Tab-separated table of C-alpha atoms and ligand atoms in Angstrom:
chain	number	residue	atom	x	y	z
A	601	MET	CA	-50.479	90.054	-53.284
A	602	ARG	CA	-48.425	88.842	-50.379
A	603	ARG	CA	-48.096	91.470	-47.639
A	604	VAL	CA	-45.099	91.502	-45.350
A	605	TYR	CA	-44.771	93.930	-42.487
A	606	LEU	CA	-41.150	94.717	-41.646
A	607	ASP	CA	-41.697	98.087	-40.023
A	608	HIS	CA	-42.174	97.177	-36.361
A	609	SER	CA	-39.985	100.053	-35.209
A	610	ALA	CA	-42.604	102.401	-36.627
A	611	THR	CA	-45.411	100.623	-34.829
A	612	THR	CA	-46.713	97.163	-33.951
A	613	PRO	CA	-50.168	95.614	-34.182
A	614	VAL	CA	-52.015	95.564	-30.874
A	615	ASP	CA	-51.864	92.125	-29.259
A	616	PRO	CA	-55.381	90.579	-29.142
A	617	ALA	CA	-54.919	89.938	-25.396
A	618	VAL	CA	-54.271	93.676	-25.002
A	619	VAL	CA	-57.470	94.494	-26.902
A	620	ASP	CA	-59.395	92.092	-24.632
A	621	ALA	CA	-57.928	93.683	-21.515
A	622	MET	CA	-58.893	97.155	-22.717
A	623	MET	CA	-62.445	96.467	-23.875
A	624	PRO	CA	-64.262	96.618	-20.512
A	625	TYR	CA	-62.713	100.017	-19.828
A	626	PHE	CA	-64.532	101.764	-22.660
A	627	ALA	CA	-68.166	101.246	-21.723
A	628	GLU	CA	-68.427	99.148	-18.555
A	629	ILE	CA	-65.735	100.422	-16.239
A	630	PHE	CA	-65.874	103.930	-17.591
A	631	GLY	CA	-65.559	106.043	-14.449
A	632	ASN	CA	-63.242	108.998	-14.104
A	633	PRO	CA	-60.319	107.861	-11.918
A	634	SER	CA	-60.494	111.185	-10.051
A	635	SER	CA	-64.090	110.572	-8.966
A	636	VAL	CA	-64.461	109.386	-5.413
A	637	HIS	CA	-67.455	107.119	-6.078
A	638	GLN	CA	-67.273	103.413	-6.966
A	639	PHE	CA	-67.200	104.021	-10.729
A	640	GLY	CA	-64.176	106.233	-10.348
A	641	ARG	CA	-62.469	103.992	-7.823
A	642	GLU	CA	-62.668	100.987	-10.180
A	643	ALA	CA	-60.925	102.941	-12.918
A	644	LYS	CA	-58.344	104.226	-10.441
A	645	VAL	CA	-57.547	100.685	-9.294
A	646	ALA	CA	-56.976	99.649	-12.924
A	647	ILE	CA	-54.533	102.465	-13.660
A	648	GLU	CA	-52.644	101.896	-10.431
A	649	GLU	CA	-52.304	98.205	-11.274
A	650	ALA	CA	-50.848	99.081	-14.664
A	651	ARG	CA	-48.537	101.651	-13.071
A	652	SER	CA	-47.213	99.104	-10.553
A	653	ARG	CA	-46.657	96.514	-13.264
A	654	ILE	CA	-44.711	98.972	-15.417
A	655	ALA	CA	-42.725	100.316	-12.446
A	656	ASN	CA	-41.835	96.781	-11.446
A	657	PHE	CA	-40.724	95.988	-14.988
A	658	ILE	CA	-38.181	98.841	-15.014
A	659	GLY	CA	-37.078	98.585	-11.369
A	660	ALA	CA	-38.833	101.788	-10.309
A	661	GLU	CA	-41.397	102.827	-7.692
A	662	PRO	CA	-44.970	103.316	-8.961
A	663	SER	CA	-44.805	106.969	-7.841
A	664	GLU	CA	-41.924	107.475	-10.284
A	665	VAL	CA	-44.037	106.578	-13.345
A	666	ILE	CA	-46.103	109.332	-15.002
A	667	PHE	CA	-48.460	108.340	-17.809
A	668	THR	CA	-48.283	110.513	-20.935
A	669	SER	CA	-49.696	110.383	-24.463
A	670	GLY	CA	-46.600	108.586	-25.812
A	671	GLY	CA	-42.898	108.812	-26.470
A	672	THR	CA	-43.029	112.276	-28.001
A	673	GLU	CA	-44.782	113.808	-25.021
A	674	SER	CA	-42.475	112.023	-22.592
A	675	ASP	CA	-39.413	113.383	-24.390
A	676	ASN	CA	-40.837	116.908	-24.529
A	677	PHE	CA	-41.896	116.749	-20.878
A	678	ALA	CA	-38.473	115.539	-19.724
A	679	ILE	CA	-36.498	118.093	-21.734
A	680	PHE	CA	-38.653	121.167	-21.161
A	681	GLY	CA	-39.422	120.160	-17.590
A	682	VAL	CA	-35.777	119.864	-16.546
A	683	ALA	CA	-34.331	122.583	-18.794
A	684	LEU	CA	-36.769	125.238	-17.613
A	685	LEU	CA	-35.911	124.532	-13.985
A	686	GLY	CA	-32.211	124.648	-14.916
A	687	LEU	CA	-32.712	128.076	-16.371
A	688	LYS	CA	-33.995	129.323	-13.020
A	689	GLU	CA	-30.589	128.381	-11.592
A	690	GLY	CA	-28.805	130.166	-14.434
A	691	LYS	CA	-28.007	126.932	-16.314
A	692	ASN	CA	-28.831	126.848	-20.003
A	693	HIS	CA	-26.692	124.125	-21.585
A	694	ILE	CA	-28.005	120.778	-22.849
A	695	ILE	CA	-26.005	117.818	-24.127
A	696	THR	CA	-27.543	115.433	-26.631
A	697	THR	CA	-26.483	113.586	-29.799
A	698	GLN	CA	-26.903	114.082	-33.526
A	699	ILE	CA	-28.831	110.824	-33.886
A	700	GLU	CA	-31.762	111.389	-31.514
A	701	HIS	CA	-35.348	110.909	-32.624
A	702	HIS	CA	-36.983	114.166	-33.738
A	703	ALA	CA	-38.982	114.206	-30.493
A	704	VAL	CA	-35.691	114.983	-28.721
A	705	LEU	CA	-33.779	116.666	-31.520
A	706	ASP	CA	-36.454	119.199	-32.426
A	707	THR	CA	-37.216	119.941	-28.768
A	708	CYS	CA	-33.536	120.727	-28.232
A	709	ILE	CA	-33.450	122.842	-31.401
A	710	TYR	CA	-36.479	124.749	-30.146
A	711	LEU	CA	-34.711	125.468	-26.870
A	712	GLN	CA	-31.573	126.452	-28.775
A	713	ARG	CA	-33.609	129.061	-30.649
A	714	ASN	CA	-34.847	130.307	-27.318
A	715	GLY	CA	-31.610	130.991	-25.524
A	716	PHE	CA	-30.195	127.547	-24.691
A	717	ASP	CA	-26.818	126.259	-25.804
A	718	VAL	CA	-27.070	122.724	-27.106
A	719	THR	CA	-24.170	120.374	-27.802
A	720	PHE	CA	-25.166	117.798	-30.420
A	721	LEU	CA	-22.518	115.119	-29.970
A	722	LYS	CA	-21.215	113.228	-32.964
A	723	VAL	CA	-21.305	109.450	-33.019
A	724	GLY	CA	-18.627	107.140	-34.387
A	725	ASP	CA	-19.082	105.500	-37.773
A	726	ASP	CA	-20.612	102.618	-35.794
A	727	GLY	CA	-23.439	104.898	-34.621
A	728	VAL	CA	-22.367	104.833	-30.978
A	729	VAL	CA	-21.586	107.894	-28.860
A	730	ASN	CA	-18.361	107.964	-26.884
A	731	PRO	CA	-18.990	108.568	-23.141
A	732	ASP	CA	-15.739	110.546	-22.975
A	733	ASP	CA	-17.240	113.040	-25.398
A	734	VAL	CA	-20.133	113.485	-22.977
A	735	ARG	CA	-17.700	114.095	-20.111
A	736	LYS	CA	-15.770	116.660	-22.161
A	737	ALA	CA	-18.943	118.497	-23.183
A	738	ILE	CA	-20.063	119.140	-19.593
A	739	THR	CA	-19.823	122.759	-18.409
A	740	PRO	CA	-20.904	124.405	-15.127
A	741	ARG	CA	-23.997	125.564	-17.067
A	742	THR	CA	-25.096	122.075	-18.162
A	743	CYS	CA	-28.601	121.422	-16.867
A	744	LEU	CA	-29.519	118.252	-18.791
A	745	ILE	CA	-28.026	115.346	-20.692
A	746	THR	CA	-30.461	113.538	-22.981
A	747	ILE	CA	-29.197	110.553	-24.969
A	748	MET	CA	-31.298	107.783	-26.445
A	749	HIS	CA	-30.965	104.153	-25.349
A	750	VAL	CA	-31.509	102.473	-28.728
A	751	ASN	CA	-31.562	104.303	-32.028
A	752	ASN	CA	-34.794	103.869	-33.960
A	753	GLU	CA	-33.222	103.839	-37.416
A	754	ILE	CA	-30.083	101.767	-37.076
A	755	GLY	CA	-30.722	99.998	-33.757
A	756	THR	CA	-27.446	100.906	-32.038
A	757	ILE	CA	-27.376	100.585	-28.267
A	758	GLN	CA	-25.807	103.574	-26.539
A	759	PRO	CA	-23.579	103.214	-23.434
A	760	ILE	CA	-26.284	104.617	-21.162
A	761	GLN	CA	-24.976	103.068	-17.955
A	762	GLU	CA	-21.573	104.713	-18.392
A	763	ILE	CA	-23.018	108.065	-19.427
A	764	GLY	CA	-25.358	107.861	-16.441
A	765	LYS	CA	-22.379	107.436	-14.144
A	766	ILE	CA	-20.726	110.504	-15.621
A	767	ALA	CA	-23.943	112.515	-15.290
A	768	ARG	CA	-24.393	111.468	-11.674
A	769	GLU	CA	-20.807	112.363	-10.746
A	770	SER	CA	-21.498	115.822	-12.149
A	771	GLU	CA	-24.980	115.978	-10.573
A	772	ILE	CA	-26.602	116.652	-13.938
A	773	PRO	CA	-30.056	115.159	-14.604
A	774	PHE	CA	-29.848	112.439	-17.248
A	775	HIS	CA	-32.733	111.505	-19.526
A	776	THR	CA	-32.857	108.611	-21.956
A	777	ASP	CA	-35.371	107.980	-24.706
A	778	ALA	CA	-35.990	104.245	-24.322
A	779	VAL	CA	-38.858	104.034	-26.806
A	780	GLN	CA	-37.003	101.488	-28.952
A	781	SER	CA	-35.457	99.457	-26.136
A	782	PHE	CA	-38.335	99.202	-23.655
A	783	GLY	CA	-39.883	95.729	-23.826
A	784	LYS	CA	-37.141	94.469	-26.152
A	785	ILE	CA	-34.015	94.411	-24.022
A	786	GLU	CA	-33.584	94.892	-20.283
A	787	VAL	CA	-34.478	98.421	-19.232
A	788	ASN	CA	-33.766	98.821	-15.546
A	789	VAL	CA	-33.568	102.425	-14.421
A	790	LYS	CA	-31.204	101.596	-11.571
A	791	ASN	CA	-28.767	99.597	-13.679
A	792	LEU	CA	-28.875	102.254	-16.378
A	793	ASN	CA	-28.176	105.116	-13.907
A	794	VAL	CA	-30.877	107.275	-15.455
A	795	ASP	CA	-32.971	109.990	-13.830
A	796	LEU	CA	-35.650	110.230	-16.493
A	797	LEU	CA	-36.744	107.696	-19.104
A	798	SER	CA	-39.328	107.793	-21.909
A	799	ALA	CA	-41.252	104.827	-23.309
A	800	SER	CA	-44.271	104.222	-25.512
A	801	ALA	CA	-46.856	101.421	-25.752
A	802	HIS	CA	-47.385	101.169	-29.500
A	803	LYS	CA	-43.886	99.842	-30.137
A	804	ILE	CA	-44.583	96.816	-27.924
A	805	TYR	CA	-47.988	95.609	-29.164
A	806	GLY	CA	-49.858	98.091	-26.993
A	807	PRO	CA	-52.192	100.870	-28.137
A	808	LYS	CA	-51.126	104.142	-29.733
A	809	GLY	CA	-51.400	107.343	-27.728
A	810	ILE	CA	-50.025	106.140	-24.402
A	811	GLY	CA	-46.563	106.190	-22.892
A	812	PHE	CA	-44.845	107.080	-19.670
A	813	LEU	CA	-42.075	109.198	-18.304
A	814	TYR	CA	-40.055	107.774	-15.427
A	815	VAL	CA	-38.835	110.513	-13.103
A	816	ARG	CA	-36.502	109.367	-10.350
A	817	LYS	CA	-37.567	110.355	-6.858
A	818	GLY	CA	-35.863	113.633	-5.947
A	819	ILE	CA	-35.478	114.833	-9.539
A	820	LYS	CA	-37.274	118.122	-9.964
A	821	ILE	CA	-39.330	118.661	-13.087
A	822	GLU	CA	-41.489	121.573	-14.151
A	823	LYS	CA	-44.937	120.454	-15.193
A	824	PHE	CA	-46.002	120.848	-18.745
A	825	HIS	CA	-49.739	120.223	-18.611
A	826	HIS	CA	-51.582	122.539	-16.263
A	827	GLY	CA	-55.022	121.777	-14.896
A	828	GLY	CA	-56.280	119.029	-12.598
A	829	PRO	CA	-54.301	117.176	-9.949
A	830	GLN	CA	-53.870	113.928	-11.899
A	831	GLU	CA	-50.617	111.940	-11.880
A	832	ALA	CA	-49.786	113.315	-8.442
A	833	GLY	CA	-50.061	116.860	-9.759
A	834	ARG	CA	-47.403	116.352	-12.430
A	835	ARG	CA	-49.483	115.839	-15.566
A	836	ALA	CA	-52.966	117.310	-15.634
A	837	GLY	CA	-55.768	115.750	-17.645
A	838	THR	CA	-58.116	112.806	-17.176
A	839	GLU	CA	-56.130	109.623	-17.562
A	840	ALA	CA	-56.646	107.501	-20.701
A	841	VAL	CA	-57.854	104.528	-18.673
A	842	PRO	CA	-58.371	101.948	-21.476
A	843	LEU	CA	-55.011	102.821	-23.024
A	844	ILE	CA	-53.228	102.612	-19.676
A	845	VAL	CA	-54.815	99.213	-19.001
A	846	GLY	CA	-53.705	98.083	-22.475
A	847	PHE	CA	-50.190	99.357	-21.833
A	848	GLY	CA	-50.079	97.396	-18.568
A	849	LYS	CA	-51.175	94.237	-20.373
A	850	ALA	CA	-48.624	94.749	-23.161
A	851	VAL	CA	-45.902	95.050	-20.522
A	852	GLU	CA	-47.135	91.919	-18.748
A	853	ILE	CA	-46.788	90.024	-22.039
A	854	CYS	CA	-43.322	91.486	-22.701
A	855	ALA	CA	-42.185	90.441	-19.246
A	856	GLU	CA	-43.136	86.863	-20.114
A	857	ARG	CA	-41.739	86.635	-23.610
A	858	MET	CA	-39.023	89.254	-24.010
A	859	ASP	CA	-36.182	86.718	-24.036
A	860	TYR	CA	-38.015	84.412	-26.418
A	861	ASP	CA	-38.815	87.300	-28.783
A	862	TYR	CA	-35.201	88.447	-28.659
A	863	ARG	CA	-33.930	85.035	-29.705
A	864	TYR	CA	-36.589	84.756	-32.395
A	865	VAL	CA	-35.870	88.105	-34.052
A	866	SER	CA	-32.117	87.427	-33.741
A	867	MET	CA	-32.659	84.326	-35.857
A	868	LEU	CA	-34.672	86.342	-38.403
A	869	ARG	CA	-32.061	89.081	-38.625
A	870	GLU	CA	-29.168	86.640	-38.945
A	871	ARG	CA	-31.003	84.866	-41.729
A	872	MET	CA	-31.684	88.097	-43.537
A	873	VAL	CA	-28.079	89.309	-43.309
A	874	GLU	CA	-26.754	85.990	-44.475
A	875	ARG	CA	-29.140	85.794	-47.445
A	876	ILE	CA	-28.629	89.381	-48.519
A	877	TYR	CA	-24.857	88.978	-48.609
A	878	ARG	CA	-25.212	85.669	-50.394
A	879	ALA	CA	-27.278	87.315	-53.133
A	880	MET	CA	-25.607	90.687	-53.495
A	881	PHE	CA	-22.063	91.925	-53.893
A	882	ASP	CA	-20.650	93.239	-50.620
A	883	GLU	CA	-19.482	96.382	-52.369
A	884	PHE	CA	-23.076	97.381	-53.213
A	885	LEU	CA	-24.086	97.344	-49.571
A	886	ILE	CA	-23.276	99.452	-46.558
A	887	LEU	CA	-24.470	97.946	-43.302
A	888	ASN	CA	-25.639	100.765	-41.017
A	889	SER	CA	-26.560	98.500	-38.086
A	890	PRO	CA	-23.341	97.150	-36.536
A	891	LEU	CA	-24.511	93.642	-35.683
A	892	ASP	CA	-22.693	93.388	-32.355
A	893	LYS	CA	-23.752	96.850	-31.156
A	894	SER	CA	-27.392	96.966	-32.177
A	895	ILE	CA	-30.627	95.280	-31.180
A	896	PRO	CA	-31.684	92.393	-33.443
A	897	TYR	CA	-35.042	94.067	-34.089
A	898	ILE	CA	-33.505	96.469	-36.598
A	899	LEU	CA	-31.439	95.955	-39.723
A	900	ASN	CA	-30.472	98.992	-41.770
A	901	PHE	CA	-28.639	99.016	-45.081
A	902	SER	CA	-27.673	101.732	-47.521
A	903	ILE	CA	-26.882	101.071	-51.142
A	904	ASN	CA	-23.409	102.355	-51.922
A	905	SER	CA	-23.998	105.253	-54.295
A	906	SER	CA	-20.426	105.126	-55.536
A	907	LYS	CA	-21.139	101.645	-56.946
A	908	ILE	CA	-24.780	101.819	-58.035
A	909	GLU	CA	-26.748	104.764	-59.301
A	910	ILE	CA	-29.889	104.206	-57.291
A	911	ASP	CA	-33.142	106.118	-57.212
A	912	ALA	CA	-34.115	106.367	-53.544
A	913	GLU	CA	-37.814	106.778	-54.216
A	914	ALA	CA	-37.851	103.818	-56.578
A	915	LEU	CA	-36.115	101.781	-53.881
A	916	ILE	CA	-38.715	102.476	-51.220
A	917	TYR	CA	-41.714	102.344	-53.544
A	918	GLY	CA	-40.257	99.174	-55.028
A	919	PHE	CA	-40.807	97.490	-51.671
A	920	ASP	CA	-44.268	98.952	-51.286
A	921	LEU	CA	-45.278	97.828	-54.782
A	922	ARG	CA	-44.264	94.319	-53.835
A	923	GLY	CA	-46.335	94.408	-50.634
A	924	ILE	CA	-43.419	94.857	-48.247
A	925	ALA	CA	-43.531	97.532	-45.561
A	926	VAL	CA	-40.101	98.942	-44.738
A	927	SER	CA	-38.871	102.391	-43.866
A	928	ASN	CA	-35.891	104.502	-44.874
A	929	GLY	CA	-35.767	107.272	-42.304
A	930	SER	CA	-35.926	109.975	-44.945
A	931	ALA	CA	-38.346	112.813	-44.602
A	932	CYS	CA	-40.372	114.016	-47.530
A	933	THR	CA	-40.363	117.793	-47.327
A	934	SER	CA	-41.960	119.881	-50.036
A	935	GLY	CA	-41.985	117.014	-52.503
A	936	SER	CA	-38.319	116.070	-52.251
A	937	LEU	CA	-36.706	113.424	-50.076
A	938	LYS	CA	-34.328	114.575	-47.352
A	939	PRO	CA	-31.853	111.976	-46.162
A	940	SER	CA	-32.003	110.668	-42.628
A	941	HIS	CA	-29.963	112.708	-40.148
A	942	VAL	CA	-28.953	109.445	-38.493
A	943	VAL	CA	-27.477	107.844	-41.615
A	944	LEU	CA	-25.748	111.137	-42.488
A	945	ALA	CA	-24.265	111.230	-38.971
A	946	LEU	CA	-22.575	107.909	-39.754
A	947	GLY	CA	-20.592	109.780	-42.404
A	948	ARG	CA	-22.496	108.560	-45.466
A	949	ASP	CA	-22.824	110.911	-48.436
A	950	GLU	CA	-26.286	112.300	-49.260
A	951	LYS	CA	-26.995	109.974	-52.172
A	952	THR	CA	-26.051	106.882	-50.194
A	953	ALA	CA	-28.022	108.087	-47.172
A	954	LEU	CA	-31.095	108.496	-49.340
A	955	ALA	CA	-30.754	104.946	-50.644
A	956	THR	CA	-31.428	103.423	-47.239
A	957	VAL	CA	-33.710	100.617	-46.126
A	958	ARG	CA	-34.648	99.786	-42.545
A	959	PHE	CA	-36.125	96.361	-41.904
A	960	SER	CA	-37.594	96.001	-38.417
A	961	PHE	CA	-38.784	92.661	-37.163
A	962	GLY	CA	-41.568	91.569	-34.864
A	963	ARG	CA	-43.383	88.628	-33.346
A	964	GLY	CA	-45.569	88.006	-36.371
A	965	ASN	CA	-42.713	87.694	-38.881
A	966	THR	CA	-41.736	84.334	-40.310
A	967	VAL	CA	-38.661	83.047	-42.106
A	968	GLU	CA	-40.769	83.090	-45.277
A	969	ASP	CA	-41.304	86.828	-44.778
A	970	VAL	CA	-37.563	87.313	-44.522
A	971	ASP	CA	-36.856	85.217	-47.604
A	972	TYR	CA	-39.532	87.044	-49.595
A	973	ALA	CA	-38.150	90.447	-48.561
A	974	VAL	CA	-34.611	89.421	-49.502
A	975	GLU	CA	-35.776	88.103	-52.869
A	976	LYS	CA	-37.546	91.384	-53.606
A	977	PHE	CA	-34.660	93.492	-52.270
A	978	VAL	CA	-32.333	91.728	-54.701
A	979	GLU	CA	-34.855	92.189	-57.514
A	980	ILE	CA	-35.206	95.929	-56.816
A	981	VAL	CA	-31.463	96.556	-56.560
A	982	GLY	CA	-30.941	94.325	-59.607
A	983	GLY	CA	-33.143	96.712	-61.582
A	984	PHE	CA	-30.537	99.408	-61.012
A	985	VAL	CA	-27.535	97.312	-61.803
A	986	GLU	CA	-27.315	98.365	-65.418
A	987	LYS	CA	-26.469	101.691	-63.842
A	988	VAL	CA	-23.545	100.268	-61.875
A	989	VAL	CA	-20.839	102.882	-61.625
A	990	SER	CA	-17.669	101.318	-62.991
A	991	LYS	CA	-14.769	100.894	-60.571
B	367	LIG	C1	-36.703	106.642	-30.377
B	367	LIG	C2	-38.091	107.183	-30.443
B	367	LIG	N1	-38.448	108.185	-29.637
B	367	LIG	C3	-39.673	108.713	-29.639
B	367	LIG	C4	-40.639	108.236	-30.489
B	367	LIG	C5	-42.000	108.837	-30.467
B	367	LIG	O1	-42.901	107.988	-29.800
B	367	LIG	P1	-44.486	108.142	-29.999
B	367	LIG	O2	-44.788	107.658	-31.376
B	367	LIG	O3	-45.082	107.281	-28.930
B	367	LIG	O4	-44.802	109.580	-29.797
B	367	LIG	C6	-40.324	107.190	-31.374
B	367	LIG	C7	-41.313	106.696	-32.353
B	367	LIG	O5	-40.975	106.333	-33.467
B	367	LIG	C8	-39.015	106.645	-31.337
B	367	LIG	O6	-38.652	105.645	-32.146
């Protein structure tokens, strides 16, 4: 059976050049970067090279980049690290949005259960937060604003630069989760006016289990991992040298081909949108990714439950049965599907939110992949059409 991978926002395959770059660091150059001897120094040089490359890519200083185990750790580190220091100054209010990734959302909910006030800002029906709402939410007790750069389910780009300006005027640390934007669109910490930024390697053809947190010079952060003096005393634990080297290589490749990839996936997404609307009635579909406000890597649709009685599980498994990997953002808790908090935040009803499909494109996709996925999408939805709800 044909297999088509359209779930690049979940993860990407590791680029073979990244694998090649990593290989020597498993068994040949295996020293501990903290060791002072030659073995250690070689490993140290490799991680510092990767750090400089990544820092350069985001317009930061190498000393502002802390390697972590991925996006989740970076988000947790940023939020706990800043919020706990805020608390020492009597500040216990955090501003975030309703559409954050669970790495941010659940961390904020945890803090809320432990004495923090958290404002979860609404987004418009286009999935974009209004910077004025951020301004209005600020109180003298606000110790952190954390708002994602690009949403992982619907692809919307948030007005980070503007929010960053507001945060800076109020002298409130501002963190952005850039896991879905890093390596895909320009992420420059100075242009974005951010103080802290999270990113992860496995979304950009790097290995899983490695990411970084950018912390602007002068921003105070409580450390989360206690132990050795690694990462300039800010994140204890022996560095994952092969993964860091792989991350550096993945970034080097992104720096070369980011614009090309952007144009390529734009073409794929445009083709998919055009073909889907050609084959299906507009009224069956709800487009959750506003095309002019989202990255071309993501295309998210819901099936309008007021027009078609659709079985959400059959929709998702229908793709899987046909060899197509997509996602729908729903969580399966105790055997039943729970709709995505992001799609619900757009104002969709529960049934419609459950009947959601996210296609996410990558370098390896072809126009044939897109055409095949559209054909099967139409076939799956067509199977429900006898259950069309009459107007
Ligand atoms: C927006 C966003 N933040 C954080 C994460 C978590 O990153 P990681 O898988 O590296 O822990 C993801 C992964 O899906 C994501 O999309």
